Amino acid sequence: MNYISLGKSNIQISEVSFGTMSLKGAKSHDKGLVRKAFDSGINYFDTADLYDKGENEKLIGEALKEIRSKVVIGTKVGNQLRADGSGWDWNPRKSYILSAVDESLRRLQTDYIDYYQLHGGTLEDPMDETIEAFERLKEQGKIREYGISSIRPNVIREYVKRSNIAGVMMQYSLLDRRPEEACFDLLQQAGIPVLVRGGYAKGILLDKAPQSFLSWSVKEVEQMMEGLKELVPALDIRRSWVLHFALAHPAVGSVVSGIRTPDQLAETLEAYMKEIPQENWYQDLNQTFPAKTYQDHR
């Protein structure tokens, strides 16, 4: 497993990391899976206070408490659960972030969060106030670094200009190549790594039935998938190509894979370790999956 620096910090995270949102099985099963991932070289585990109404953070805290100093924990803030349980509201206010972090720390059974992310963001947010909150938390030692989870180029640009974010989590895959046009060069020049989510496009790029995706119609997705399967008929090789496509861009630091079962963990690690034998594989994928641009939030 290779590791990259989170921004300009000394935090090193694995190129393949563990997205924990899908963990909803028995606690013993899920905790064992998390520990098995660590034993396999994965050291970054990504959760959020919103996932399972905080229960996901509790699970990750329990699973990692015995090896806390050896792992990197990332969680997110900004979606405030309503007291009546009917949903959540967006809240990027400084006062909320400064109070929400303590609840995440309690659930995670730790006294610091390695990487604290704003879970969204708009241009209408009190952005300077939000940044002040993260900077204060760094000063207090409650977090080591902070970043944002966003697909909005206009929001990302503002945070690059105004803050000291150490990373940006964003959707990126063969079916969603928009970040290449609007964000990747900017982030690469700023030394801010991208943490990719949705690298398998909801499983469509593997073995799920084609469906409409973003502005691609079902027919367009079917045609692209036929082209991909002609290039790589075997599912295990296809999984490797899809994963390495995301990792190949120099702006990308890690692919956060949603892992739910031991088989998925094994398949992800196998895909990462597998060598790509064909010289022009990246160019072939470029031709099979055309890039699109962001229409909104520019």
Short mmCIF file of C-alpha atoms in Angstrom, two decimals, residues 81-280:
data_model
loop_
_atom_site.label_atom_id
_atom_site.label_comp_id
_atom_site.label_asym_id
_atom_site.label_seq_id
_atom_site.Cartn_x
_atom_site.Cartn_y
_atom_site.Cartn_z
CA LEU A 81 -30.06 16.47 12.97
CA ARG A 82 -33.46 17.73 14.06
CA ALA A 83 -34.52 17.00 17.60
CA ASP A 84 -37.69 15.27 16.44
CA GLY A 85 -35.75 12.89 14.17
CA SER A 86 -37.51 14.07 11.02
CA GLY A 87 -34.29 14.85 9.13
CA TRP A 88 -31.53 17.40 9.22
CA ASP A 89 -30.78 21.01 8.34
CA TRP A 90 -27.69 22.58 6.88
CA ASN A 91 -25.76 24.49 9.55
CA PRO A 92 -22.22 25.72 8.82
CA ARG A 93 -22.27 28.29 11.65
CA LYS A 94 -19.22 28.62 13.85
CA SER A 95 -21.18 28.03 17.05
CA TYR A 96 -22.62 24.78 15.74
CA ILE A 97 -19.29 23.41 14.50
CA LEU A 98 -17.61 24.21 17.83
CA SER A 99 -20.28 22.27 19.70
CA ALA A 100 -20.77 19.42 17.21
CA VAL A 101 -17.09 18.47 17.34
CA ASP A 102 -17.39 17.55 21.00
CA GLU A 103 -20.21 15.13 20.24
CA SER A 104 -18.14 13.52 17.47
CA LEU A 105 -15.16 13.22 19.79
CA ARG A 106 -17.33 11.54 22.38
CA ARG A 107 -18.81 9.08 19.90
CA LEU A 108 -15.41 8.32 18.38
CA GLN A 109 -13.88 7.80 21.86
CA THR A 110 -10.93 10.02 21.04
CA ASP A 111 -9.62 13.42 22.08
CA TYR A 112 -8.72 14.52 18.54
CA ILE A 113 -9.99 14.09 14.98
CA ASP A 114 -7.32 13.77 12.32
CA TYR A 115 -9.34 15.23 9.46
CA TYR A 116 -12.55 17.21 10.03
CA GLN A 117 -14.57 18.02 6.91
CA LEU A 118 -17.39 20.40 6.15
CA HIS A 119 -20.08 18.07 4.79
CA GLY A 120 -21.18 20.23 1.86
CA GLY A 121 -21.23 24.00 1.41
CA THR A 122 -22.68 26.82 -0.68
CA LEU A 123 -21.61 30.33 -1.62
CA GLU A 124 -24.36 31.64 0.67
CA ASP A 125 -22.67 30.16 3.75
CA PRO A 126 -20.90 32.43 6.27
CA MET A 127 -17.66 30.98 4.91
CA ASP A 128 -15.21 33.08 6.93
CA GLU A 129 -17.08 32.14 10.09
CA THR A 130 -16.91 28.46 9.14
CA ILE A 131 -13.17 28.70 8.52
CA GLU A 132 -12.69 30.48 11.86
CA ALA A 133 -14.33 27.53 13.58
CA PHE A 134 -12.00 25.00 11.97
CA GLU A 135 -8.93 27.12 12.69
CA ARG A 136 -9.93 27.45 16.33
CA LEU A 137 -10.38 23.70 16.61
CA LYS A 138 -6.87 23.24 15.24
CA GLU A 139 -5.52 25.67 17.84
CA GLN A 140 -7.36 23.77 20.56
CA GLY A 141 -5.92 20.46 19.38
CA LYS A 142 -9.35 18.96 18.80
CA ILE A 143 -8.61 18.46 15.10
CA ARG A 144 -5.34 18.09 13.21
CA GLU A 145 -6.48 19.21 9.75
CA TYR A 146 -9.70 20.20 8.04
CA GLY A 147 -11.21 20.11 4.56
CA ILE A 148 -14.48 20.00 2.69
CA SER A 149 -16.61 17.38 1.01
CA SER A 150 -18.05 19.13 -2.02
CA ILE A 151 -18.53 18.81 -5.77
CA ARG A 152 -19.16 22.53 -6.30
CA PRO A 153 -16.30 24.26 -8.16
CA ASN A 154 -17.33 27.73 -6.99
CA VAL A 155 -17.28 26.65 -3.33
CA ILE A 156 -14.00 24.76 -3.71
CA ARG A 157 -12.32 27.79 -5.29
CA GLU A 158 -13.33 29.99 -2.36
CA TYR A 159 -11.98 27.56 0.22
CA VAL A 160 -8.70 27.26 -1.68
CA LYS A 161 -8.39 31.05 -1.64
CA ARG A 162 -9.54 31.72 1.90
CA SER A 163 -8.53 28.75 4.02
CA ASN A 164 -5.91 26.14 4.82
CA ILE A 165 -7.89 23.08 3.75
CA ALA A 166 -5.82 19.91 3.57
CA GLY A 167 -8.09 18.00 1.20
CA VAL A 168 -11.29 17.93 -0.80
CA MET A 169 -13.56 14.91 -1.03
CA MET A 170 -15.49 14.79 -4.28
CA GLN A 171 -17.29 12.44 -6.61
CA TYR A 172 -15.13 11.20 -9.49
CA SER A 173 -15.30 8.18 -11.79
CA LEU A 174 -15.32 7.20 -15.43
CA LEU A 175 -18.99 8.24 -15.49
CA ASP A 176 -18.34 11.54 -13.70
CA ARG A 177 -15.21 13.19 -15.01
CA ARG A 178 -16.36 16.76 -14.36
CA PRO A 179 -13.66 17.46 -11.73
CA GLU A 180 -10.96 17.11 -14.40
CA GLU A 181 -12.16 20.28 -16.10
CA ALA A 182 -13.05 22.49 -13.16
CA CYS A 183 -11.15 21.44 -10.04
CA PHE A 184 -8.24 19.05 -10.44
CA ASP A 185 -5.65 21.47 -11.81
CA LEU A 186 -6.52 24.08 -9.19
CA LEU A 187 -6.19 21.61 -6.33
CA GLN A 188 -3.03 20.03 -7.68
CA GLN A 189 -1.33 23.42 -7.98
CA ALA A 190 -2.38 24.25 -4.43
CA GLY A 191 -1.03 20.95 -3.09
CA ILE A 192 -4.47 19.87 -1.90
CA PRO A 193 -5.22 16.19 -2.58
CA VAL A 194 -8.58 14.93 -3.76
CA LEU A 195 -10.21 12.12 -1.84
CA VAL A 196 -12.42 10.37 -4.37
CA ARG A 197 -15.84 9.04 -3.49
CA GLY A 198 -18.16 7.20 -5.87
CA GLY A 199 -15.28 5.72 -7.83
CA TYR A 200 -17.43 2.81 -9.03
CA ALA A 201 -20.43 5.03 -9.86
CA LYS A 202 -22.85 3.18 -7.57
CA GLY A 203 -21.53 -0.13 -8.91
CA ILE A 204 -22.57 0.58 -12.49
CA LEU A 205 -18.94 0.37 -13.60
CA LEU A 206 -18.71 -3.12 -12.14
CA ASP A 207 -21.66 -5.46 -12.41
CA LYS A 208 -24.85 -3.51 -11.68
CA ALA A 209 -27.39 -2.99 -14.44
CA PRO A 210 -26.92 0.23 -16.44
CA GLN A 211 -29.06 3.15 -15.35
CA SER A 212 -29.14 6.86 -16.05
CA PHE A 213 -26.30 8.66 -14.33
CA LEU A 214 -25.99 12.45 -14.07
CA SER A 215 -26.91 13.66 -17.55
CA TRP A 216 -26.08 10.32 -19.22
CA SER A 217 -29.16 8.41 -20.40
CA VAL A 218 -29.57 4.69 -19.79
CA LYS A 219 -28.76 4.04 -23.44
CA GLU A 220 -25.58 6.12 -23.28
CA VAL A 221 -24.47 4.31 -20.13
CA GLU A 222 -25.20 0.96 -21.79
CA GLN A 223 -23.07 1.91 -24.79
CA MET A 224 -20.15 3.01 -22.64
CA MET A 225 -20.36 -0.13 -20.53
CA GLU A 226 -20.37 -2.28 -23.67
CA GLY A 227 -17.18 -0.52 -24.72
CA LEU A 228 -15.63 -1.08 -21.30
CA LYS A 229 -16.52 -4.77 -21.31
CA GLU A 230 -14.98 -5.16 -24.76
CA LEU A 231 -11.75 -3.69 -23.40
CA VAL A 232 -11.82 -5.73 -20.18
CA PRO A 233 -14.30 -8.63 -20.18
CA ALA A 234 -13.20 -10.04 -16.80
CA LEU A 235 -14.84 -8.35 -13.80
CA ASP A 236 -11.74 -8.52 -11.58
CA ILE A 237 -9.61 -6.81 -14.24
CA ARG A 238 -12.36 -4.27 -14.90
CA ARG A 239 -12.52 -3.42 -11.20
CA SER A 240 -8.79 -2.79 -11.23
CA TRP A 241 -8.94 -0.53 -14.29
CA VAL A 242 -11.79 1.49 -12.81
CA LEU A 243 -9.98 1.95 -9.49
CA HIS A 244 -6.66 2.83 -11.10
CA PHE A 245 -8.31 5.28 -13.46
CA ALA A 246 -9.31 7.39 -10.46
CA LEU A 247 -5.91 7.04 -8.82
CA ALA A 248 -4.04 7.86 -12.03
CA HIS A 249 -4.82 11.56 -12.01
CA PRO A 250 -2.05 13.41 -10.13
CA ALA A 251 -4.61 15.49 -8.23
CA VAL A 252 -6.04 12.37 -6.58
CA GLY A 253 -4.57 11.22 -3.30
CA SER A 254 -6.89 8.44 -2.20
CA VAL A 255 -9.97 6.56 -3.34
CA VAL A 256 -12.44 6.18 -0.48
CA SER A 257 -14.13 2.86 -1.15
CA GLY A 258 -17.44 2.04 0.46
CA ILE A 259 -16.75 -1.39 1.95
CA ARG A 260 -19.47 -3.50 3.56
CA THR A 261 -18.28 -7.13 3.42
CA PRO A 262 -15.03 -9.13 3.63
CA ASP A 263 -15.42 -10.01 -0.06
CA GLN A 264 -15.62 -6.33 -1.00
CA LEU A 265 -12.51 -5.60 1.05
CA ALA A 266 -10.62 -8.43 -0.61
CA GLU A 267 -11.78 -7.39 -4.09
CA THR A 268 -10.79 -3.77 -3.48
CA LEU A 269 -7.32 -4.70 -2.27
CA GLU A 270 -6.87 -7.15 -5.14
CA ALA A 271 -7.88 -4.45 -7.63
CA TYR A 272 -5.41 -2.03 -6.10
CA MET A 273 -2.50 -4.49 -6.12
CA LYS A 274 -3.14 -5.79 -9.63
CA GLU A 275 -0.80 -4.45 -12.32
CA ILE A 276 -2.30 -2.90 -15.43
CA PRO A 277 -0.61 -4.81 -18.27
CA GLN A 278 -1.85 -2.86 -21.28
CA GLU A 279 0.23 0.17 -22.24
CA ASN A 280 -2.61 2.33 -23.57
#
